[in-house]
């Protein structure tokens, strides 16, 4: 495993680099009574005993539905200028299609207005996994009509919000809701379909992405900046020897297993207009046949490539004659891991964006990156999350290396603003820069929140400074008092 870059350096991201934090709707909103919204597959999945850690669910979550104004004040105090949020499809259309739920759209109206009043630019994801239960019962992603249903929903949202919102993402992490949700059964809807059907569901999700882009462009009242936010499945080289870098690139873009954990099965159709050759060969007759026009729908022009990167796999060039041009490099015993068991791998944020930029030539935005812990507020009322700070510092320094390498990176959104409902892990895993006490809904910014404020304000220059252990060193005491009540 490579050691982190220790060379003395100065860091400064571009003035127009978008610094922000991210959340998603089901993970924070609550506001789930039937008069407020329809149900998604996550509502029903959470009711299955044992599906989620200690049977937690997102019924109340961070109660952001009622507390959004307080949350926006915290964002402001953190100095956040860009906020990635998502819209819950069955909040906007209870049945997923047809009639619009006025109360649902009104909530997003209020939230967007509040953000803008505080000088915060919204970045809106249309689908972060809350597939409407009513449409799931009509076949879900296996139904070809899914794309059109998504297009209608996207149109309703964009018609309503695009006088104020200009940054859009269609779908979040198709690999996760398709593989974990439809093949492994570990996420909603919790089914284990054969490969042939998960490939069909994937194809329809990609069509929905394309239909979503069309809907945004057609309905937008102001020029729209449109992207998506897939998982970045990154292999990075053990060092910067060109042979190892080539090996890592090859591994990053390969499909070697009959499942969906890869980049290209999703990104090649979206960005290049075709499925990748190696995937077609490996999946063989399981690949659904489709009308040629489907690829035109999927391959819509995008303005940026959003990507969520948390970890990565270290590789090096394989000896001549090996089955693949790369071989894995095992992490040293005891190498850093977070409480989800994800390996610390900062160089994933150097090479992942670089490889994606080289292949797809779209500006890269890191739409998610962060780490989890099972932390609590100490007896002095503080939450000193030094591992989150160190993780973020290492990854952002690696991202600065990517920029030095010539990668076109336009933004970084930390996951997450608040601790929240972490899917199958429930409330156990905390990814936030702001601690949430779920019994009292009290918010306590962690040290990382104030540290990150300084990183954003200095455009990354402070990343080379030692970390200070006192939040007051990063933000005036009055600001703490304003948000910690
Ligand atoms: C990503 C999801 C996000 C969050 C983080 C930790 O896979 O997009 O909602 O759960 O992981």
Coordinates of C-alpha atoms in Angstrom, one line a residue, residues 21-23 28 62 70-78 80 83 371 373 375-377 383 385 388 414-420 429-438 441-450 452 483-484:
X21 CA -21.9 18.8 2.0
X22 CA -24.5 16.2 1.0
X23 CA -27.5 14.3 2.4
X28 CA -32.8 12.7 7.1
X62 CA -33.4 13.6 11.7
X70 CA -32.4 25.1 12.0
X71 CA -30.4 22.8 9.8
X72 CA -29.9 25.5 7.2
X73 CA -28.7 27.9 9.9
X74 CA -26.1 25.3 10.9
X75 CA -25.0 24.9 7.2
X76 CA -24.6 28.7 7.1
X77 CA -22.5 28.7 10.4
X78 CA -20.3 26.0 8.9
X80 CA -21.2 25.8 3.5
X83 CA -25.6 21.7 -0.4
X371 CA -16.3 8.2 6.7
X373 CA -17.9 6.1 13.3
X375 CA -19.2 8.2 18.1
X376 CA -21.0 10.1 20.9
X377 CA -20.8 13.5 22.4
X383 CA -17.5 15.6 19.7
X385 CA -14.0 13.3 15.6
X388 CA -13.1 12.0 10.2
X414 CA -18.6 15.7 2.0
X415 CA -21.0 12.9 3.0
X416 CA -22.6 13.8 5.3
X417 CA -23.8 17.1 6.8
X418 CA -25.8 15.3 9.5
X419 CA -25.6 11.9 11.1
X420 CA -28.5 10.0 9.5
X429 CA -23.2 4.3 11.6
X430 CA -22.6 8.0 11.9
X431 CA -21.3 9.8 8.8
X432 CA -22.2 13.4 9.8
X433 CA -20.0 16.4 10.5
X434 CA -22.9 17.3 12.8
X435 CA -23.9 14.8 15.5
X436 CA -27.6 14.1 15.9
X437 CA -29.1 12.8 19.2
X438 CA -32.1 10.9 17.8
X441 CA -33.0 15.7 17.9
X442 CA -30.3 17.9 19.3
X443 CA -27.6 18.8 16.8
X444 CA -24.0 19.1 17.9
X445 CA -21.5 20.1 15.2
X446 CA -18.4 17.9 15.5
X447 CA -14.9 19.3 15.4
X448 CA -14.8 18.3 11.8
X449 CA -17.6 20.8 11.0
X450 CA -15.5 23.7 12.1
X452 CA -14.0 21.8 7.3
X483 CA -26.2 26.6 16.5
X484 CA -25.6 24.6 19.7

